[in-house]
Coordinates of C-alpha atoms and ligand atoms in Angstrom, one line a residue:
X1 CA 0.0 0.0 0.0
X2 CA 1.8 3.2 -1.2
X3 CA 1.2 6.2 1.3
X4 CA 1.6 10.1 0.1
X5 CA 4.4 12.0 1.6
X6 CA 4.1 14.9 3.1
X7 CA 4.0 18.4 0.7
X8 CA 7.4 20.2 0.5
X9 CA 7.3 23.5 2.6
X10 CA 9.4 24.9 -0.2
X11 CA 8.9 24.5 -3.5
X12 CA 10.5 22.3 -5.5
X13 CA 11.7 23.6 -8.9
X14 CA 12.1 21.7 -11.9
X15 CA 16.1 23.3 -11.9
X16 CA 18.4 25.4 -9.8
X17 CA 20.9 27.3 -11.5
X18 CA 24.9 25.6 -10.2
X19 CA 26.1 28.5 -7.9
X20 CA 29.6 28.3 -7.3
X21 CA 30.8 29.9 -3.6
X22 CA 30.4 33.2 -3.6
X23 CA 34.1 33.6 -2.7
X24 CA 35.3 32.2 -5.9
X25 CA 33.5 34.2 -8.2
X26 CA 34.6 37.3 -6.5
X27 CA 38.3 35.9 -6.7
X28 CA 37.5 35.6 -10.3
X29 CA 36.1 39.0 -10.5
X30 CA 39.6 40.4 -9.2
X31 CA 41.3 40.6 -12.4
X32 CA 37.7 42.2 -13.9
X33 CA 37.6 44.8 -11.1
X34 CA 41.4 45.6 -11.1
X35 CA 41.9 46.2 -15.3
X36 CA 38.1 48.4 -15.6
X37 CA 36.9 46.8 -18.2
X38 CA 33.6 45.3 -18.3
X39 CA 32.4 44.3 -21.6
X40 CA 33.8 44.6 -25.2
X41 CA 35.6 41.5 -26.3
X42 CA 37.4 41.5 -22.3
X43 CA 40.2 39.2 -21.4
X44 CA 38.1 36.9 -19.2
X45 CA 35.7 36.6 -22.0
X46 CA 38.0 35.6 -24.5
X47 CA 39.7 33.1 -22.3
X48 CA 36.5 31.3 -21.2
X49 CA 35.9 31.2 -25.1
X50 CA 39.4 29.6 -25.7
X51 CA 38.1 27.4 -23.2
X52 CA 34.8 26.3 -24.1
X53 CA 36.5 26.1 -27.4
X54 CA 37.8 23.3 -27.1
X55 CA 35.9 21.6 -24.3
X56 CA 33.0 21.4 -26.4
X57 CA 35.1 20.7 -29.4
X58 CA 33.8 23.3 -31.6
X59 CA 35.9 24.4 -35.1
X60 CA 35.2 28.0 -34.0
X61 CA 33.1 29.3 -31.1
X62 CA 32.4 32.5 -30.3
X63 CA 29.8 33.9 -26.9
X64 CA 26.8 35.8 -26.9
X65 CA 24.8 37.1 -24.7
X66 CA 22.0 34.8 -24.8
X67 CA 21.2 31.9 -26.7
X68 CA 18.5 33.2 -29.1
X69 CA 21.0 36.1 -29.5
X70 CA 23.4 33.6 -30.8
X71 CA 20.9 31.6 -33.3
X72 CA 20.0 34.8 -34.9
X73 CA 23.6 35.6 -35.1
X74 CA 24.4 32.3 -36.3
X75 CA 21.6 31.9 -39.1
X76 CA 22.2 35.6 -40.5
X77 CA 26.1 34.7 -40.4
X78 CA 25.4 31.7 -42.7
X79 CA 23.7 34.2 -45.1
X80 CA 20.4 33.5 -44.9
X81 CA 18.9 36.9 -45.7
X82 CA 15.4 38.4 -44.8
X83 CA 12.8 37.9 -47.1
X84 CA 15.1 35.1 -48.8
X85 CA 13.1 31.9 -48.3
X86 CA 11.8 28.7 -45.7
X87 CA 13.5 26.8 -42.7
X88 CA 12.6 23.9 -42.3
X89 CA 12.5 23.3 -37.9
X90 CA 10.6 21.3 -35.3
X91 CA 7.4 22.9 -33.3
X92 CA 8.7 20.9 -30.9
X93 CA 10.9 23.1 -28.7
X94 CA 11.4 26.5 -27.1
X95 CA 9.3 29.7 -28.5
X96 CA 13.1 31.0 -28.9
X97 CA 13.9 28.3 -31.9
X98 CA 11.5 29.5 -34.3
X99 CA 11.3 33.1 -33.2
X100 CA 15.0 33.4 -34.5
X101 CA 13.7 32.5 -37.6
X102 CA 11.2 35.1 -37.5
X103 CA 13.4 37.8 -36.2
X104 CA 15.6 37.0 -39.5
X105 CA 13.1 37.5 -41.7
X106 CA 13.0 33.8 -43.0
X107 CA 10.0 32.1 -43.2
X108 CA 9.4 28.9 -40.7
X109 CA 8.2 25.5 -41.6
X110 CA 7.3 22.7 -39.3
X111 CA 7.7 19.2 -39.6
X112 CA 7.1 16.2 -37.7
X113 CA 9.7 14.5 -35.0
X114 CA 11.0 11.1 -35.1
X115 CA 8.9 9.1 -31.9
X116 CA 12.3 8.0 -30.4
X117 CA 14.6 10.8 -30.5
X118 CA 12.1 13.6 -30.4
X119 CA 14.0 15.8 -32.7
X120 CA 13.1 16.6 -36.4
X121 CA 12.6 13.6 -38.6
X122 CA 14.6 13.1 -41.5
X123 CA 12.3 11.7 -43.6
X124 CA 9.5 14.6 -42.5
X125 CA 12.1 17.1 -43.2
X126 CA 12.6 16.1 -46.9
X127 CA 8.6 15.8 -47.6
X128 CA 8.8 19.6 -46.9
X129 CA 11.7 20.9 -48.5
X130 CA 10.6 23.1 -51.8
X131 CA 11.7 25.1 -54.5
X132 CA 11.9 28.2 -51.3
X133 CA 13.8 25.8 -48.8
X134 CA 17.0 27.9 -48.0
X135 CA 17.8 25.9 -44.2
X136 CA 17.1 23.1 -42.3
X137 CA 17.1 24.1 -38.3
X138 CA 17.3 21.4 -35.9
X139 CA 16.9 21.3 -32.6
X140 CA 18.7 18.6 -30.6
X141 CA 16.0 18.7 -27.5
X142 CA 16.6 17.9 -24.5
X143 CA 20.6 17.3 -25.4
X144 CA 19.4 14.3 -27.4
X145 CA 21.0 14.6 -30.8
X146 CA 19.4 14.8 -34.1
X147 CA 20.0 12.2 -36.9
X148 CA 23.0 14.2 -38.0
X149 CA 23.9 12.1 -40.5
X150 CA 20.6 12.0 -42.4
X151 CA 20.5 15.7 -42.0
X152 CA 23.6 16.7 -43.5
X153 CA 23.1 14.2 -46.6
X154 CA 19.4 16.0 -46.9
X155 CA 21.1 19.5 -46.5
X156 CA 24.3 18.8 -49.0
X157 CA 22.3 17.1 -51.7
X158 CA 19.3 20.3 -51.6
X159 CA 22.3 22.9 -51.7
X160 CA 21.1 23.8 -47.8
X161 CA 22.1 25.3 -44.4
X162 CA 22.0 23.4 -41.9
X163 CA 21.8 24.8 -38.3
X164 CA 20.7 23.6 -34.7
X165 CA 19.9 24.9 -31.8
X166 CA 21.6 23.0 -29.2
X167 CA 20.4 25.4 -26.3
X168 CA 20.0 21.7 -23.9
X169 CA 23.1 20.3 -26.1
X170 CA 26.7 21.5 -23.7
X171 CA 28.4 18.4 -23.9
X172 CA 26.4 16.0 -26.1
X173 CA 28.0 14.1 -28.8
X174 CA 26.5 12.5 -32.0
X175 CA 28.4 9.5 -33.7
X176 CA 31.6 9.9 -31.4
X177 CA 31.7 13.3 -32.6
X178 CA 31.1 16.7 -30.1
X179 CA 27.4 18.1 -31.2
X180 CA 29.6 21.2 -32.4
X181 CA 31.2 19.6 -35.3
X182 CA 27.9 19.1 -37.3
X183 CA 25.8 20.7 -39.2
X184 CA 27.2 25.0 -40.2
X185 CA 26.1 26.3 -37.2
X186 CA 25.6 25.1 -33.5
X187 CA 23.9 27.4 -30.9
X188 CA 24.0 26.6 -27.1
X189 CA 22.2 28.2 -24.4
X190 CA 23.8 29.5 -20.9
X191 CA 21.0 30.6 -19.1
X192 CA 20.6 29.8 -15.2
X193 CA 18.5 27.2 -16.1
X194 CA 21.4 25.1 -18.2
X195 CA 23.9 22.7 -16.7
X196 CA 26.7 25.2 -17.4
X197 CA 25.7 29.0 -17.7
X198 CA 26.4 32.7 -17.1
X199 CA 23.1 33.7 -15.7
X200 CA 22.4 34.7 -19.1
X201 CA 24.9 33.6 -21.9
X202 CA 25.4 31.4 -25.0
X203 CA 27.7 30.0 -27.7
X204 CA 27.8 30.0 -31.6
X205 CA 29.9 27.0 -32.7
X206 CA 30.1 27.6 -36.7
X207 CA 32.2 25.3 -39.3
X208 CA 33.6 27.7 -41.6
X209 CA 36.3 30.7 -40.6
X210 CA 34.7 32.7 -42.9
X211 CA 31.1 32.2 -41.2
X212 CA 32.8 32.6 -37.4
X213 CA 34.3 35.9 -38.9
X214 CA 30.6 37.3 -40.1
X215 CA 29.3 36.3 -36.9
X216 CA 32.0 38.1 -34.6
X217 CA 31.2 41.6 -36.8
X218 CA 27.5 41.4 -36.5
X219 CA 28.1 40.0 -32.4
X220 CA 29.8 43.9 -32.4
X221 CA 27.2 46.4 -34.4
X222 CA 29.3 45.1 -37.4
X223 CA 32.5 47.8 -36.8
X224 CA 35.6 46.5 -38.3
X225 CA 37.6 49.1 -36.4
X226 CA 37.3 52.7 -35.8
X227 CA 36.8 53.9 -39.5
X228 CA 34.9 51.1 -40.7
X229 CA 31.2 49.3 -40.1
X230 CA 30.9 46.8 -42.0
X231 CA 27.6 45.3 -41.7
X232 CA 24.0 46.0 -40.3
X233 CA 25.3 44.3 -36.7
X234 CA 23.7 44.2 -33.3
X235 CA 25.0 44.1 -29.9
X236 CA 25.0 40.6 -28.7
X237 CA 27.9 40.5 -26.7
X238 CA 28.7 38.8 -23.0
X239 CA 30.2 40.9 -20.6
X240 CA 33.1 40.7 -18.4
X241 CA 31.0 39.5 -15.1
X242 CA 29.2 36.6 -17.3
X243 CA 32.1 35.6 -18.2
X244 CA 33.9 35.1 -14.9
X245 CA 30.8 33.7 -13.4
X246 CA 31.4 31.3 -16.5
X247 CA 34.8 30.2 -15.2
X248 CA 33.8 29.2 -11.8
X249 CA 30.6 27.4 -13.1
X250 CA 32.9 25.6 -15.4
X251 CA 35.2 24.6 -12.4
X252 CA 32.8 22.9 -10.8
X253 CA 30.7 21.3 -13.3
X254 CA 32.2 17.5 -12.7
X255 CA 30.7 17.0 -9.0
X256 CA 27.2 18.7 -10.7
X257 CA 27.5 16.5 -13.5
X258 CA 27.8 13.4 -11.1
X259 CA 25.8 14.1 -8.9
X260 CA 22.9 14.9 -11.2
X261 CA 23.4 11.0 -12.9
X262 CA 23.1 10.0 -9.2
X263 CA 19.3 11.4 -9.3
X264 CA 18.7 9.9 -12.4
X265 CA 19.1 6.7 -11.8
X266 CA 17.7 7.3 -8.3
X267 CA 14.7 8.3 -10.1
X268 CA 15.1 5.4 -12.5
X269 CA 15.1 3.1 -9.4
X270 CA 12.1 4.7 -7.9
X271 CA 9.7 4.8 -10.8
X272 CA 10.5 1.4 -12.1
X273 CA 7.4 -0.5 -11.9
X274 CA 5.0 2.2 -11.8
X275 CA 2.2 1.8 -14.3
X276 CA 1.7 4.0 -17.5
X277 CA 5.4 6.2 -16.7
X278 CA 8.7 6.2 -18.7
X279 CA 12.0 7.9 -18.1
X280 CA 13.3 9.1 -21.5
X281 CA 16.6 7.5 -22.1
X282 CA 19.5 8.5 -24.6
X283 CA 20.9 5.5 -26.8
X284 CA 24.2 4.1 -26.0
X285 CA 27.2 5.5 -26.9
X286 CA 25.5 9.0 -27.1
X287 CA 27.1 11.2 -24.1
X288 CA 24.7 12.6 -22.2
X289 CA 24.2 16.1 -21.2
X290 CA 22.4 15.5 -17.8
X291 CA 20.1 18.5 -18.8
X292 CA 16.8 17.1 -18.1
X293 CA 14.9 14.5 -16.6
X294 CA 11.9 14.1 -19.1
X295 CA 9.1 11.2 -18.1
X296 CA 6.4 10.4 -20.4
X297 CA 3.2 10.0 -19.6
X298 CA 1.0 7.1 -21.2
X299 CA -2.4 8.1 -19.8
X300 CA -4.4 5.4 -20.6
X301 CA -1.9 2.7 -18.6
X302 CA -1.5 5.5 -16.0
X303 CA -5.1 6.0 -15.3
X304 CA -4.7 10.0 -15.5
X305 CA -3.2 12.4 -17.9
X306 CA 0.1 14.0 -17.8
X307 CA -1.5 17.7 -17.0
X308 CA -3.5 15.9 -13.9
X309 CA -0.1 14.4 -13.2
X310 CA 1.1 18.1 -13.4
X311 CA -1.2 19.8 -11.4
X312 CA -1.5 17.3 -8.7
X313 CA 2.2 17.3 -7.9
X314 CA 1.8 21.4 -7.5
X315 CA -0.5 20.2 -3.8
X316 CA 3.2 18.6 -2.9
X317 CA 5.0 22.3 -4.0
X318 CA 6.5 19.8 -6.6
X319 CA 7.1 22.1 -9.4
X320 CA 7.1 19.7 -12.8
X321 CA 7.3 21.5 -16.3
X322 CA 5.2 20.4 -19.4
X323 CA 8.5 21.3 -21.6
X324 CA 7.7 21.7 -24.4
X325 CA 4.1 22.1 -24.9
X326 CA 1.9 23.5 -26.4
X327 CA 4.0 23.4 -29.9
X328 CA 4.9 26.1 -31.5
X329 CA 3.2 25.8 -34.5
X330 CA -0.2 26.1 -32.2
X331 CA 0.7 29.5 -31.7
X332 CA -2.1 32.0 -32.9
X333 CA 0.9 33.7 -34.9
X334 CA 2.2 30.8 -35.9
X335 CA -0.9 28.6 -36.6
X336 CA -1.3 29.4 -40.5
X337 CA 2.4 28.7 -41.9
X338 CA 3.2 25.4 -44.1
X339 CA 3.2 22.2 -42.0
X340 CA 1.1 23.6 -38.6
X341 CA -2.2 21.7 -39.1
X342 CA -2.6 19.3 -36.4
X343 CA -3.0 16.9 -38.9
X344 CA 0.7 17.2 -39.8
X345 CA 2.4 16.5 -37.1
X346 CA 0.9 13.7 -34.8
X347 CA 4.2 12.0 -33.3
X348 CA 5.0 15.7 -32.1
X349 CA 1.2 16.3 -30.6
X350 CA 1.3 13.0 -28.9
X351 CA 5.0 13.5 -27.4
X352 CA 3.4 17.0 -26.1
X353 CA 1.0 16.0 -24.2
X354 CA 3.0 13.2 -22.4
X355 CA 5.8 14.5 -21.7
X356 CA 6.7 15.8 -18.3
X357 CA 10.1 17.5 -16.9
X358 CA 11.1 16.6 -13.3
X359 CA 13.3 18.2 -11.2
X360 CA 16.6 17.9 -11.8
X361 CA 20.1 19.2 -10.4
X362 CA 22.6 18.6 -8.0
X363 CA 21.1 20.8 -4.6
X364 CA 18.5 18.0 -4.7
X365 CA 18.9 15.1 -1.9
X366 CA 18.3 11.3 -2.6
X367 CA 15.4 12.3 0.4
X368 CA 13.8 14.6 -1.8
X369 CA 14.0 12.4 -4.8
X370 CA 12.4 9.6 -2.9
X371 CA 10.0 11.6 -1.9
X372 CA 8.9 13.0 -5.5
X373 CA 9.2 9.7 -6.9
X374 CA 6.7 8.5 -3.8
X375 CA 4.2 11.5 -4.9
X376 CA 4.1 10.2 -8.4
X377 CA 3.6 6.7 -7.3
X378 CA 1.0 7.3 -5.1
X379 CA -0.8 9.5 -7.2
X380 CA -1.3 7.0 -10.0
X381 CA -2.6 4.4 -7.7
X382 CA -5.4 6.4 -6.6
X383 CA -8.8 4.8 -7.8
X384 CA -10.3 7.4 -8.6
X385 CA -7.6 8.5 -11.3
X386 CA -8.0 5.1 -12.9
X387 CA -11.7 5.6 -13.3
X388 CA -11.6 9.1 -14.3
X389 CA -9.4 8.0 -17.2
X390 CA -11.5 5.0 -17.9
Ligands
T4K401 N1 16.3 27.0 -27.7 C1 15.9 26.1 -26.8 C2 15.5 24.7 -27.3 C3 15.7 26.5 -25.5 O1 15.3 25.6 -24.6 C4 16.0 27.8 -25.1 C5 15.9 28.2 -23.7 C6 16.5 28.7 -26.1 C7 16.6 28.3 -27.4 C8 16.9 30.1 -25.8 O2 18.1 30.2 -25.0 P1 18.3 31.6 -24.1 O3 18.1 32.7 -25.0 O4 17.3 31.5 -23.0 O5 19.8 31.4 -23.7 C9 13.6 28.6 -19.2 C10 14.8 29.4 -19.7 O6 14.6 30.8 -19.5 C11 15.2 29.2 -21.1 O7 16.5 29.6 -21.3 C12 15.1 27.7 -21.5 N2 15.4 27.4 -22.9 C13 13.8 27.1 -21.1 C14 13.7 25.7 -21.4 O8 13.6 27.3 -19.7 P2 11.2 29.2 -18.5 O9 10.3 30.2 -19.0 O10 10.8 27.9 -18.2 O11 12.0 29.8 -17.2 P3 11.5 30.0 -15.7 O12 11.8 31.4 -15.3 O13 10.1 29.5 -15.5 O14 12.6 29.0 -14.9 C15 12.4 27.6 -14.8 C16 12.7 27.2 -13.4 O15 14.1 27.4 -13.1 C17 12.0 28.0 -12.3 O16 10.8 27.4 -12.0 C18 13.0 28.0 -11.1 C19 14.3 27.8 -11.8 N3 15.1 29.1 -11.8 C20 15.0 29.9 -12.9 C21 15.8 31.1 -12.9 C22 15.6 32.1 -14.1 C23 16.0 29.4 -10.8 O17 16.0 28.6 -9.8 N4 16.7 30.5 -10.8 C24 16.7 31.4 -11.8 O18 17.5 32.3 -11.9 O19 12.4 29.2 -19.5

């Protein structure tokens, strides 16, 4: 007989941003404080890009100040021009994907995902791409990597770009290969809610010098030097703080990263056996980038649906997120471009209404996970969720 446990008397949030001591990252601020410079292509930014560099094995990578900052960056740098045509992308994701899309003035298309790695199926991808297909944006959610392979053949034998957005991606490989060294353009995400981040932050891994040099111009209003702009640029740039907050995040990321495969297969342990849930798992030999903890909810072998499931764990102060739903080709802005009927895309509707993201990060004790994994249990044993699914 499972019994509830008792409601957190805080709440527990699906993440917690890594926060390194307070004295370190005013040790690393030192050298920030003592030259007065603050933003501007800074020392400690360009050494905690020589870093990342080659930690997350990119051909060039530059920083931005957020992640969407560094898509638009990235798609404008491959020279995708406003106005100039479709992307082909998921509506499975972040508002942030396909808004970058819009913010470039290129036109988004949706098509379906593959049911087992949740990101953009190949074989959707080329039912859609036309005589105005200029790019293929992937999204490789939840650090689970896209069919890269498949991608790039579509993307080389249609004469196409070929981005991602790897905002969930810091660390992931595909084939043996870092995410980075895919595709023309890699984006990653350093918000406070990522693994690694800079409160607010991001990366641009691109393939091509000549692309990385586009993108570092329009990263800086697009001046060359003091005579010359070259192009229409904005100002995406990560400061001098982010940065050093960057460093000590980094320093510390191998007891968060252990510590956070702990709690999954804590979780893993705790849920197996309960009817109608399952963990999302990565296939072997893909490295994982511990970013989320995504269960899926089958409601008919649960006996309630995953928003029930949502809202009931709020009465324990359990704060679950329904990332990502509701698609973004549902939005009412959204809703009348190629490939967003319903109709279209029924692996990626079905994945959105099961899927559920549980807390995860390293503050959180085995206790606590118990404890969750106890709520959920109990929850789907009641009677009377089995007969209100019936
Ligand atoms: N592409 C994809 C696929 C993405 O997932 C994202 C961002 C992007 C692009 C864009 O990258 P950025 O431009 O953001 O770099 C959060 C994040 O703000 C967002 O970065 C992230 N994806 C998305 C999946 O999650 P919300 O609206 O869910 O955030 P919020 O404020 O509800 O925070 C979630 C939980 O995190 C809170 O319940 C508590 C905790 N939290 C949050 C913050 C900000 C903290 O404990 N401390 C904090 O400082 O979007």
């Amino acid at each position: 007989m499972i019994t509830p446990p008792p409601p957190f008397e805080q709440p527990v949030y699906v993440t917690r941003p890594l926060l390194p001591p307070l004295e370190a990252f005013a040790q690393a601020l030192q050298p920030v404080w003592a030259s007065g410079w603050l933003t501007n292509a800074g020392a400690v930014q360009q050494s905690l890009e020589a870093r990342l560099t080659t930690l997350l094995g990119a051909p060039h990578l530059s920083l931005y100040g957020n992640g969407t900052l560094a898509l638009v960056v990235g798609l404008k740098a491959l020279g995708l021009q406003p106005g100039q045509g479709e992307v082909i992308t998921t509506p499975f994701t972040f508002p942030a994907t396909v808004h970058a899309l819009h913010w470039c003035g290129l036109t988004p298309v949706f098509a379906d995902i593959d049911p087992h790695t949740l990101c953009l199926s190949p074989e959707a991808v080329r039912q859609r791409i036309g005589p105005r297909t200029v790019g293929i944006l992937g999204v490789h959610v939840y650090g689970q990597p896209c069919d890269v392979v498949a991608l790039e053949a579509l993307a080389q034998r249609h004469h196409l770009a070929l981005a991602y957005d790897g905002a969930h991606a810091f660390g992931t490989t595909a084939q043996g290969r870092p995410v980075a060294q895919w595709g023309d353009a890699t984006m990653y995400s350093f918000h406070a809610t990522k693994l690694f981040h800079t409160a607010e932050g991001g990366a641009l891994a691109l393939r091509s010098a000549a692309h990385h040099r586009q993108a570092e111009l329009l990263r800086n209003f697009g001046i060359v030097n003091e005579d010359t702009v070259a192009l229409p640029g904005i100002n995406a740039k990560l400061n001098e703080i982010q940065a050093a907050l960057g460093h000590v995040v980094l320093d510390q990321l191998g007891p968060e990263r252990e510590r956070r495969a702990a709690i999954r297969r804590r979780y893993a342990q705790g849920l197996a056996g309960v009817p109608g849930v399952s963990l999302l798992t990565l296939p072997e030999g893909v490295e994982d980038s511990l970013q989320y903890l995504v269960m899926r909810v089958h409601a008919g072998a649960a006996g309630l649906s995953r928003d029930e499931l949502h809202a009931r764990l709020k009465r324990y102060n359990i704060i679950t997120r329904r990332y990502f739903y509701p698609l973004c080709s549902d939005y009412p802005f959204y809703r009348h471009l190629t490939g967003a009927r319903p109709e279209e895309l029924p692996v990626a509707r079905q994945v959105a209404a099961e899927v559920l993201s549980l807390p995860l990060h390293g503050g959180l004790s085995d206790a606590c996970v118990d404890r969750i994994t106890q709520a959920i249990a109990y929850e789907l044993a009641q009677p009377a969720a089995r007969g209100a699914a019936a």
